[in-house]
Coordinates of C-alpha atoms and ligand atoms in Angstrom, one line a residue:
M1 CA 22.0 52.6 71.8
T2 CA 23.5 56.3 72.5
S3 CA 23.4 58.6 69.2
M4 CA 26.5 60.9 68.4
A5 CA 24.0 63.8 68.5
S6 CA 22.2 63.1 71.7
L7 CA 26.4 62.1 72.9
L8 CA 27.2 65.6 71.8
S9 CA 24.3 67.4 73.4
T10 CA 24.4 65.2 76.6
Y11 CA 28.7 66.4 76.5
T12 CA 27.5 70.4 75.7
T13 CA 25.2 70.7 78.6
F14 CA 27.4 69.0 80.6
T15 CA 30.2 71.8 79.4
A16 CA 27.9 74.9 79.9
A17 CA 27.1 73.7 83.4
A18 CA 30.7 73.0 84.2
M19 CA 31.6 76.7 82.9
L20 CA 28.6 77.8 85.1
L21 CA 29.9 76.0 87.7
R22 CA 33.4 77.7 87.2
T23 CA 31.9 80.8 86.9
V24 CA 29.9 80.4 90.4
L25 CA 33.2 79.4 91.9
N26 CA 35.1 81.9 90.6
E27 CA 32.5 84.8 91.8
A28 CA 31.8 82.8 95.4
R29 CA 35.9 82.9 95.5
S30 CA 35.9 86.4 94.9
L31 CA 33.6 87.4 97.5
I32 CA 34.8 84.7 100.1
N33 CA 38.3 86.7 99.2
Q34 CA 36.9 89.8 100.1
F35 CA 35.1 89.4 103.3
I36 CA 36.6 86.5 105.2
P37 CA 40.1 85.5 106.6
Q38 CA 42.6 83.5 105.1
Y39 CA 42.8 80.6 107.5
V40 CA 39.1 80.1 107.0
Q41 CA 39.5 80.4 103.1
E42 CA 42.0 77.9 103.1
R43 CA 39.4 75.4 105.1
I44 CA 36.6 76.4 102.6
W45 CA 38.8 75.6 99.5
S46 CA 40.1 72.4 100.3
K47 CA 36.2 71.1 100.9
I48 CA 35.4 72.6 98.0
G49 CA 38.0 71.2 96.3
R50 CA 37.5 67.6 97.7
I51 CA 34.0 67.5 96.3
F52 CA 34.6 69.1 93.1
G53 CA 38.4 67.5 92.1
N54 CA 40.1 70.9 91.1
R55 CA 43.3 71.7 91.7
H56 CA 42.4 71.9 95.2
S57 CA 41.3 68.5 95.5
S58 CA 43.1 66.6 98.2
S59 CA 45.9 64.9 95.8
H60 CA 47.3 68.6 95.5
V61 CA 48.1 71.4 98.3
T62 CA 48.4 74.7 97.5
L63 CA 50.6 77.2 99.7
I64 CA 49.2 80.8 100.0
M65 CA 51.8 83.6 100.1
D66 CA 49.5 86.9 101.0
E67 CA 52.1 90.2 100.3
Y68 CA 50.9 90.9 104.5
D69 CA 50.2 89.3 107.5
N70 CA 49.0 91.9 110.3
Y71 CA 50.9 94.6 108.4
I72 CA 54.0 92.8 108.3
T73 CA 55.1 92.3 104.9
N74 CA 55.9 88.7 104.0
Q75 CA 59.6 88.3 102.7
F76 CA 58.3 85.1 101.1
Y77 CA 55.5 86.9 98.8
E78 CA 58.4 89.5 97.9
A79 CA 60.5 86.5 96.9
S80 CA 57.9 84.7 95.0
E81 CA 57.1 87.9 93.1
I82 CA 60.6 88.9 92.1
Y83 CA 61.0 85.2 91.0
L84 CA 57.9 85.1 88.9
R85 CA 59.2 88.6 87.4
A86 CA 62.1 86.3 85.9
K87 CA 59.8 83.8 84.4
V88 CA 57.8 83.9 81.0
S89 CA 56.4 80.7 80.3
P90 CA 54.6 79.7 76.6
S91 CA 51.5 78.9 79.2
V92 CA 51.4 82.5 80.2
T93 CA 48.8 85.0 78.0
K94 CA 49.1 88.4 80.0
L95 CA 51.9 90.1 81.1
K96 CA 52.7 93.3 83.2
V97 CA 55.2 95.4 82.2
F98 CA 57.0 97.9 84.8
Q99 CA 59.8 99.9 85.0
A100 CA 60.8 102.2 88.0
P101 CA 62.2 106.0 87.2
D102 CA 65.4 104.7 88.6
D103 CA 65.9 101.0 87.2
K104 CA 68.0 100.3 84.3
N105 CA 65.2 97.1 83.3
L106 CA 62.2 96.6 82.7
S107 CA 60.5 94.2 84.8
V108 CA 57.9 91.8 83.0
T109 CA 55.9 89.9 85.5
I110 CA 52.4 87.6 85.3
K111 CA 49.4 89.7 85.4
N112 CA 46.8 89.0 88.3
G113 CA 44.7 85.9 87.6
E114 CA 47.2 84.6 85.5
K115 CA 48.7 80.9 86.3
F116 CA 52.4 80.1 85.4
T117 CA 53.1 76.6 85.1
E118 CA 56.7 74.9 85.4
V119 CA 58.3 72.0 86.2
F120 CA 61.2 71.4 88.9
Q121 CA 62.7 67.7 89.7
G122 CA 60.0 66.2 87.4
I123 CA 56.8 67.7 89.6
Q124 CA 54.5 70.0 87.9
L125 CA 54.0 73.4 89.6
Q126 CA 51.6 76.2 89.2
W127 CA 51.9 79.7 90.3
E128 CA 48.8 81.9 90.1
S129 CA 48.9 85.6 91.3
F130 CA 45.6 87.1 93.0
C131 CA 44.7 91.1 93.9
I132 CA 41.8 92.0 95.4
E133 CA 40.5 95.6 95.1
K134 CA 39.5 96.4 98.9
N135 CA 37.6 99.6 99.9
R136 CA 38.5 101.0 103.2
N137 CA 36.6 100.3 106.3
E138 CA 36.0 96.9 105.2
Y139 CA 36.9 93.6 106.7
Y140 CA 41.0 95.3 106.3
D141 CA 41.3 98.6 106.5
R142 CA 44.3 98.8 104.6
G143 CA 42.1 99.9 101.5
G144 CA 43.7 99.4 98.3
E145 CA 44.5 96.0 97.1
I146 CA 45.3 93.1 98.7
K147 CA 47.8 90.4 96.9
S148 CA 48.5 87.0 97.3
I149 CA 50.3 84.6 95.3
E150 CA 49.9 80.6 95.5
L151 CA 51.7 77.7 94.4
S152 CA 49.9 74.4 93.9
F153 CA 51.8 71.4 93.4
P154 CA 51.0 67.2 94.3
R155 CA 50.8 66.5 97.8
K156 CA 52.9 63.7 97.4
N157 CA 55.8 66.2 97.1
M158 CA 55.4 68.4 99.5
D159 CA 58.8 67.8 101.4
K160 CA 60.6 68.2 97.8
I161 CA 58.8 71.3 97.8
L162 CA 59.5 72.8 100.9
S163 CA 63.0 71.1 101.3
S164 CA 64.4 72.2 97.8
Y165 CA 62.1 74.3 95.6
L166 CA 61.3 76.8 97.7
P167 CA 65.0 77.6 99.2
Y168 CA 66.0 77.5 95.2
V169 CA 63.1 80.0 94.5
L170 CA 64.6 82.1 97.5
E171 CA 68.2 82.0 96.1
R172 CA 66.7 82.7 92.8
S173 CA 65.1 86.3 93.8
K174 CA 68.3 87.2 96.1
A175 CA 70.2 86.8 92.9
I176 CA 67.3 88.6 90.8
R177 CA 67.1 91.5 93.5
K178 CA 70.7 91.7 93.5
E179 CA 71.2 92.3 89.5
N180 CA 68.8 94.7 89.1
R181 CA 69.5 96.7 92.1
V182 CA 69.6 100.5 91.9
L183 CA 73.1 101.1 94.6
K184 CA 72.4 104.2 96.6
L185 CA 75.0 106.2 97.9
H186 CA 74.3 107.3 101.9
S187 CA 76.4 110.5 102.6
Y188 CA 75.8 111.8 106.4
N189 CA 74.7 114.9 107.5
G190 CA 73.0 114.8 110.8
S191 CA 71.1 111.6 109.3
W192 CA 71.9 109.6 106.5
E193 CA 71.0 110.9 102.8
S194 CA 70.6 109.2 100.1
T195 CA 71.6 109.4 96.3
N196 CA 71.7 107.3 93.6
L197 CA 75.1 105.9 93.1
D198 CA 75.8 106.3 89.3
H199 CA 79.5 105.6 89.4
P200 CA 80.9 104.0 86.0
S201 CA 83.9 102.3 87.6
T202 CA 84.1 98.8 87.4
F203 CA 87.2 96.1 87.5
E204 CA 86.9 96.0 83.9
T205 CA 87.9 100.0 83.9
L206 CA 90.2 100.1 86.9
A207 CA 93.6 100.2 85.6
M208 CA 95.5 98.5 88.5
D209 CA 98.3 95.5 88.9
S210 CA 96.6 92.8 87.5
K211 CA 97.6 90.4 90.2
L212 CA 96.4 92.7 92.8
K213 CA 93.1 92.9 90.9
E214 CA 92.3 89.3 90.6
D215 CA 93.2 88.7 94.2
L216 CA 91.1 91.5 95.7
I217 CA 88.0 90.1 93.4
N218 CA 88.7 86.5 94.7
D219 CA 89.0 88.2 98.3
L220 CA 85.5 89.4 97.8
D221 CA 84.1 86.5 96.2
R222 CA 85.4 84.7 99.3
F223 CA 83.7 87.1 101.4
V224 CA 80.6 87.0 100.0
K225 CA 80.4 83.3 99.9
R226 CA 81.2 82.6 103.6
S227 CA 78.6 83.3 105.7
Q228 CA 78.6 79.7 107.0
F229 CA 82.2 79.8 107.9
Y230 CA 81.9 83.4 109.6
R231 CA 79.1 81.8 112.1
R232 CA 81.1 78.8 112.4
V233 CA 84.3 80.7 113.8
G234 CA 82.2 83.1 115.9
K235 CA 83.7 85.9 113.5
A236 CA 81.5 88.9 112.2
W237 CA 80.9 88.8 108.9
K238 CA 82.5 92.0 107.8
R239 CA 85.8 92.9 106.1
G240 CA 88.0 95.9 106.3
Y241 CA 90.3 97.4 103.7
L242 CA 92.5 99.9 103.9
L243 CA 93.4 101.9 100.6
Y244 CA 96.7 103.5 100.6
G245 CA 98.4 105.7 98.2
P246 CA 99.0 109.4 96.3
P247 CA 96.2 111.0 94.9
G248 CA 94.7 110.3 91.7
T249 CA 95.6 106.7 92.0
G250 CA 92.2 105.2 92.1
K251 CA 91.2 105.0 95.7
S252 CA 87.9 106.3 95.4
S253 CA 87.3 104.6 92.0
L254 CA 88.4 101.1 93.3
I255 CA 85.4 101.5 96.0
A256 CA 83.0 102.2 93.5
A257 CA 84.3 99.2 91.4
M258 CA 83.5 97.1 94.6
A259 CA 80.1 98.6 95.0
N260 CA 79.3 97.9 91.3
Y261 CA 80.7 94.7 91.5
L262 CA 78.8 93.4 94.6
K263 CA 76.2 95.6 94.4
F264 CA 76.4 97.0 97.8
D265 CA 75.3 100.5 98.8
I266 CA 77.7 102.9 99.8
Y267 CA 77.9 104.9 103.2
D268 CA 80.2 107.7 103.2
L269 CA 81.0 108.9 106.4
E270 CA 83.1 111.7 107.3
L271 CA 84.5 111.4 111.0
T272 CA 85.0 115.4 111.4
S273 CA 81.3 115.7 111.0
L274 CA 80.5 113.8 113.7
H275 CA 80.3 114.9 117.6
S276 CA 80.1 112.2 120.0
N277 CA 80.1 108.4 120.3
Y278 CA 76.5 107.9 120.6
E279 CA 75.9 110.0 117.3
L280 CA 78.7 107.7 116.3
R281 CA 76.8 104.4 117.0
R282 CA 73.5 105.8 116.3
L283 CA 74.6 106.4 112.3
L284 CA 76.5 103.1 112.4
V285 CA 73.4 101.3 113.7
S286 CA 71.1 102.5 111.2
T287 CA 73.1 101.2 108.1
K288 CA 71.8 98.2 106.2
N289 CA 73.8 94.8 105.2
Q290 CA 75.5 94.4 102.1
S291 CA 76.6 98.0 102.3
I292 CA 80.2 99.3 102.5
L293 CA 80.6 102.0 105.0
V294 CA 83.8 104.4 103.4
I295 CA 85.6 106.6 105.6
E296 CA 88.1 108.5 103.1
D297 CA 91.1 110.5 104.2
I298 CA 91.5 108.6 107.7
D299 CA 94.8 110.5 108.6
C300 CA 92.9 114.0 107.7
S301 CA 90.5 113.2 110.7
V302 CA 92.5 115.7 112.6
A303 CA 89.6 116.2 115.3
L304 CA 89.6 112.7 116.1
Q305 CA 93.0 112.3 116.7
D306 CA 93.4 115.6 118.5
R307 CA 90.5 114.7 120.8
R308 CA 92.5 110.7 121.4
S309 CA 96.0 112.6 122.3
G310 CA 94.6 115.5 123.7
G311 CA 92.0 114.3 126.1
C312 CA 89.4 116.2 126.0
G313 CA 87.9 115.0 129.2
Q314 CA 84.4 115.0 128.3
G315 CA 83.7 111.2 128.9
N316 CA 82.1 108.9 126.8
S317 CA 80.1 111.5 124.9
Q318 CA 83.2 112.8 123.2
L319 CA 83.9 111.5 119.8
T320 CA 87.1 109.2 120.5
L321 CA 89.5 107.0 118.5
S322 CA 88.7 103.8 120.8
G323 CA 85.2 104.4 120.5
F324 CA 85.2 104.1 116.8
L325 CA 87.5 101.4 117.0
N326 CA 85.5 99.5 119.3
F327 CA 82.6 99.6 117.3
I328 CA 84.3 98.1 114.2
D329 CA 85.6 95.6 116.3
G330 CA 82.3 95.5 118.7
L331 CA 78.5 95.9 118.9
W332 CA 77.8 97.0 115.0
S333 CA 79.9 94.5 113.2
S334 CA 78.1 91.6 115.3
C335 CA 75.0 93.0 114.5
G336 CA 74.8 93.7 111.1
N337 CA 76.1 91.2 108.0
E338 CA 78.0 91.4 104.8
R339 CA 79.7 94.4 105.7
I340 CA 82.7 96.1 104.5
I341 CA 84.4 98.9 105.6
V342 CA 87.0 101.1 103.6
F343 CA 89.5 103.6 104.8
T344 CA 91.6 105.5 102.3
T345 CA 94.7 107.4 103.2
N346 CA 97.4 109.4 101.3
H347 CA 99.7 108.8 104.2
K348 CA 99.6 105.3 105.4
D349 CA 102.8 106.5 107.4
K350 CA 100.9 109.0 109.2
L351 CA 97.8 106.5 110.7
D352 CA 97.6 105.9 114.1
P353 CA 99.0 102.5 114.9
A354 CA 96.1 101.4 116.8
L355 CA 94.1 101.4 113.0
L356 CA 97.4 99.3 111.4
R357 CA 97.8 96.6 113.8
P358 CA 97.5 93.3 112.8
G359 CA 93.5 91.6 112.8
R360 CA 92.1 95.6 112.3
M361 CA 91.8 95.7 108.8
D362 CA 91.8 92.8 107.3
V363 CA 93.3 93.8 103.7
H364 CA 95.7 96.4 103.2
I365 CA 96.1 97.8 99.4
H366 CA 98.8 99.8 97.5
M367 CA 97.2 101.9 95.4
S368 CA 100.5 103.4 93.1
Y369 CA 101.8 104.9 90.3
C370 CA 100.2 104.0 86.8
N371 CA 102.4 100.9 85.7
P372 CA 102.7 99.2 82.0
C373 CA 99.8 97.1 82.7
G374 CA 97.3 100.1 83.5
F375 CA 98.4 102.2 81.0
K376 CA 96.8 99.6 78.5
T377 CA 93.6 99.4 80.8
L378 CA 93.4 103.0 80.4
A379 CA 94.4 103.2 76.7
S380 CA 91.6 100.4 76.1
N381 CA 89.0 102.3 78.2
Y382 CA 89.7 105.7 76.5
L383 CA 91.1 105.2 73.3
D384 CA 89.7 102.0 72.6
V385 CA 93.5 100.7 71.3
S386 CA 95.3 97.6 72.4
N387 CA 98.2 98.2 70.9
H388 CA 100.1 101.1 69.1
K389 CA 103.5 101.9 68.0
L390 CA 103.9 104.3 70.7
F391 CA 103.2 101.7 73.4
P392 CA 107.1 100.6 73.7
E393 CA 108.3 103.9 74.4
I394 CA 105.6 104.8 76.9
E395 CA 106.5 101.6 78.7
K396 CA 109.7 102.6 79.1
L397 CA 108.8 106.2 80.4
L398 CA 106.0 104.4 82.5
M399 CA 109.0 102.2 84.6
E400 CA 111.3 105.7 84.9
V401 CA 108.4 108.4 86.1
E402 CA 105.6 108.1 88.2
V403 CA 102.4 109.3 87.2
T404 CA 99.1 108.5 88.3
P405 CA 96.3 107.1 86.3
A406 CA 94.5 110.5 86.6
E407 CA 97.0 112.3 85.1
I408 CA 97.2 109.6 82.2
A409 CA 93.4 110.0 82.1
E410 CA 93.7 113.7 81.8
E411 CA 95.9 113.2 78.8
F412 CA 93.4 110.8 77.0
M413 CA 90.7 113.2 77.5
K414 CA 92.3 115.9 75.3
S415 CA 91.9 113.9 72.3
E416 CA 89.6 111.7 70.6
D417 CA 92.4 110.3 68.4
A418 CA 94.7 108.0 69.7
D419 CA 97.7 109.3 67.7
V420 CA 97.6 112.5 68.9
A421 CA 96.5 111.5 72.6
L422 CA 99.6 108.8 73.2
E423 CA 101.9 111.7 71.2
G424 CA 100.3 114.0 73.9
L425 CA 101.2 111.4 76.4
V426 CA 104.8 111.1 75.5
E427 CA 105.2 114.7 75.6
F428 CA 103.7 114.9 78.9
L429 CA 105.8 111.9 80.3
R430 CA 109.1 113.6 79.1
R431 CA 108.5 116.5 80.7
V432 CA 107.6 114.8 83.9
K433 CA 111.1 112.8 83.7
M434 CA 112.7 116.1 82.8
V435 CA 111.5 117.7 86.2
R436 CA 112.3 114.9 88.2
N437 CA 115.4 114.7 86.4
G438 CA 116.4 117.6 89.2
S439 CA 115.8 120.4 87.3
D440 CA 114.3 122.1 89.9
G441 CA 116.6 120.7 92.9
R442 CA 114.0 119.1 94.4
E443 CA 114.9 115.3 93.5
G444 CA 114.7 113.4 97.1
K445 CA 111.6 115.1 98.1
E446 CA 107.7 114.3 98.3
V447 CA 106.1 116.9 97.8
Y448 CA 102.4 116.6 98.7
E449 CA 99.4 118.7 99.1
H450 CA 98.0 118.0 102.5
G451 CA 94.5 119.5 102.3
K452 CA 93.7 121.6 99.7
E453 CA 94.7 125.1 100.5
S454 CA 97.9 124.8 102.3
P455 CA 100.4 123.3 100.4
E456 CA 103.3 121.3 102.6
I457 CA 106.4 119.9 101.6
V458 CA 107.3 116.8 103.6
E459 CA 110.6 115.3 103.9
S460 CA 110.6 111.4 103.2
E461 CA 112.0 108.6 101.5
K462 CA 109.6 108.6 98.9
K463 CA 109.8 109.9 95.4
I464 CA 108.3 113.1 94.3
S465 CA 104.5 113.0 93.2
P466 CA 104.5 113.9 89.3
E467 CA 101.2 115.5 89.5
I468 CA 102.5 118.6 92.0
V469 CA 105.6 118.7 90.4
T470 CA 104.0 119.1 87.2
R471 CA 101.4 121.7 88.8
N472 CA 104.6 123.4 89.9
V473 CA 106.2 123.7 86.8
L474 CA 103.3 124.8 85.2
N475 CA 102.8 127.6 87.8
L476 CA 106.4 128.5 87.0
Q477 CA 105.6 129.1 83.7
Ligands
ATP501 N1 93.4 103.3 88.6 C1 92.4 103.9 87.9 N2 92.2 103.3 87.0 C2 91.2 103.9 85.9 N3 90.9 105.5 86.5 C3 91.5 106.0 87.5 C4 92.3 105.2 88.3 N4 93.1 106.3 89.2 C5 92.5 107.3 89.1 N5 91.3 107.7 87.7 C6 90.7 108.3 86.9 O1 91.2 109.6 88.3 C7 90.0 110.2 88.7 C8 90.5 110.1 90.2 O2 90.5 109.4 90.4 P1 90.0 109.0 92.2 O3 89.4 109.9 92.7 O4 89.7 107.5 92.1 O5 91.6 108.8 92.9 P2 92.0 109.0 94.7 O6 93.3 107.7 94.7 O7 90.7 108.2 95.0 O8 92.2 110.2 95.0 P3 92.5 111.1 96.2 O9 93.5 110.5 96.9 O10 92.5 112.5 95.8 O11 90.9 111.1 96.9 C9 89.0 109.0 88.7 O12 87.8 109.8 88.4 C10 89.4 108.3 87.3 O13 88.7 109.1 86.0
MG502 MG1 89.6 109.8 96.5

């Protein structure tokens, strides 16, 4: 009969042998990884797996995701890496922590050689990351590291992994990437120049009619979800917004809020800096998906309008309104996805009808003077008050005079003390009301600055912009 001691010693010998074998296998693996192409490796491992019954056995399948394949980035490697970054399981003992200079968030991911297990719909899965140091002039001449990630699971679950799990990993990684994305502001100056978009405006901080805000958010949500819809109906996946209203009502702030909400980059384009349709085509084609193309003060793109009406006669190379509009409707929009284009103007009535015709801009948003609802948003943001004894009076005054959110914000900046700031605002509103009531004889005229240097008075059925009126009053003093 076998004694306990001999059983133990047999077991110990067996364990030591198994450990030795594992070490040899690991060494062999690292050598193989260095010198043998991936597809050959797979065959070797499947053979070894069959012999030793490890996770490479025929009952399991391992999917190998290399970072590059012939210098082409493997998007699934990237997706898996991002997915794993968000995963920390009890089975992991070492984690890698990283924070890029621009990044707000820490990234924590499994370290090279670590395994991560998870269960998906009852299927046990194992992820493992590898990184092999390479010297230049070896098999690959890239030098540096070769990274890959492997995913192993029971062979019988192959269909489910391919049809459900991998798409799930892709979806998750897309969402994570979006959450952590550092937004860029690209400005055109012969070529696109980028800086980080660090604009604090969000839909929460934006003073805007609450129903309009809600409708706009729903519109954006619907837009980003509808890739299949756009494909089905044969429409380019893009959406155009025209924001119009007096200066200081939050048009630019709204664009920043949209970008922050969607996590889209902004491309800020000054049309007057362009010289030809060709240049326009080139710069538009070089913009990325999931972005907002912004053209501010479209009515001030005088050059564009002059050229259109004046017919400068330099053929297709000249930048024309029709060239521009063709781009919006045509080539550019069909080769990109998830594009938003925003025009802003202070004077909707001055826009070329071609820009306004139905179907050109999908949504027209009027950014208007501050109403009581917008005022409350600003009071809450700037002063952290949601109610105050002066609120009724201020709300009443706001129904009588037109002031921009920018002006109210400016008043609120004057004091951190809510009482003082709100009293200051009451004073300001009374002053504007007095001026509006005709003491300077300008009632019924709209006074706008068109361009910064040449103030211009435009007869219009609209009311006086109090911002300018106030400035005039101050100037007179
Ligand atoms: N609706 C708003 N909600 C919150 N803040 C606002 C709003 N409108 C204006 N502001 C404040 O006023 C400043 C100027 O506003 P903004 O640049 O967005 O106005 P605009 O409509 O783009 O003006 P312009 O027509 O001159 O370009 C903003 O930085 C912000 O502080
Ligand atoms: Mg603006």
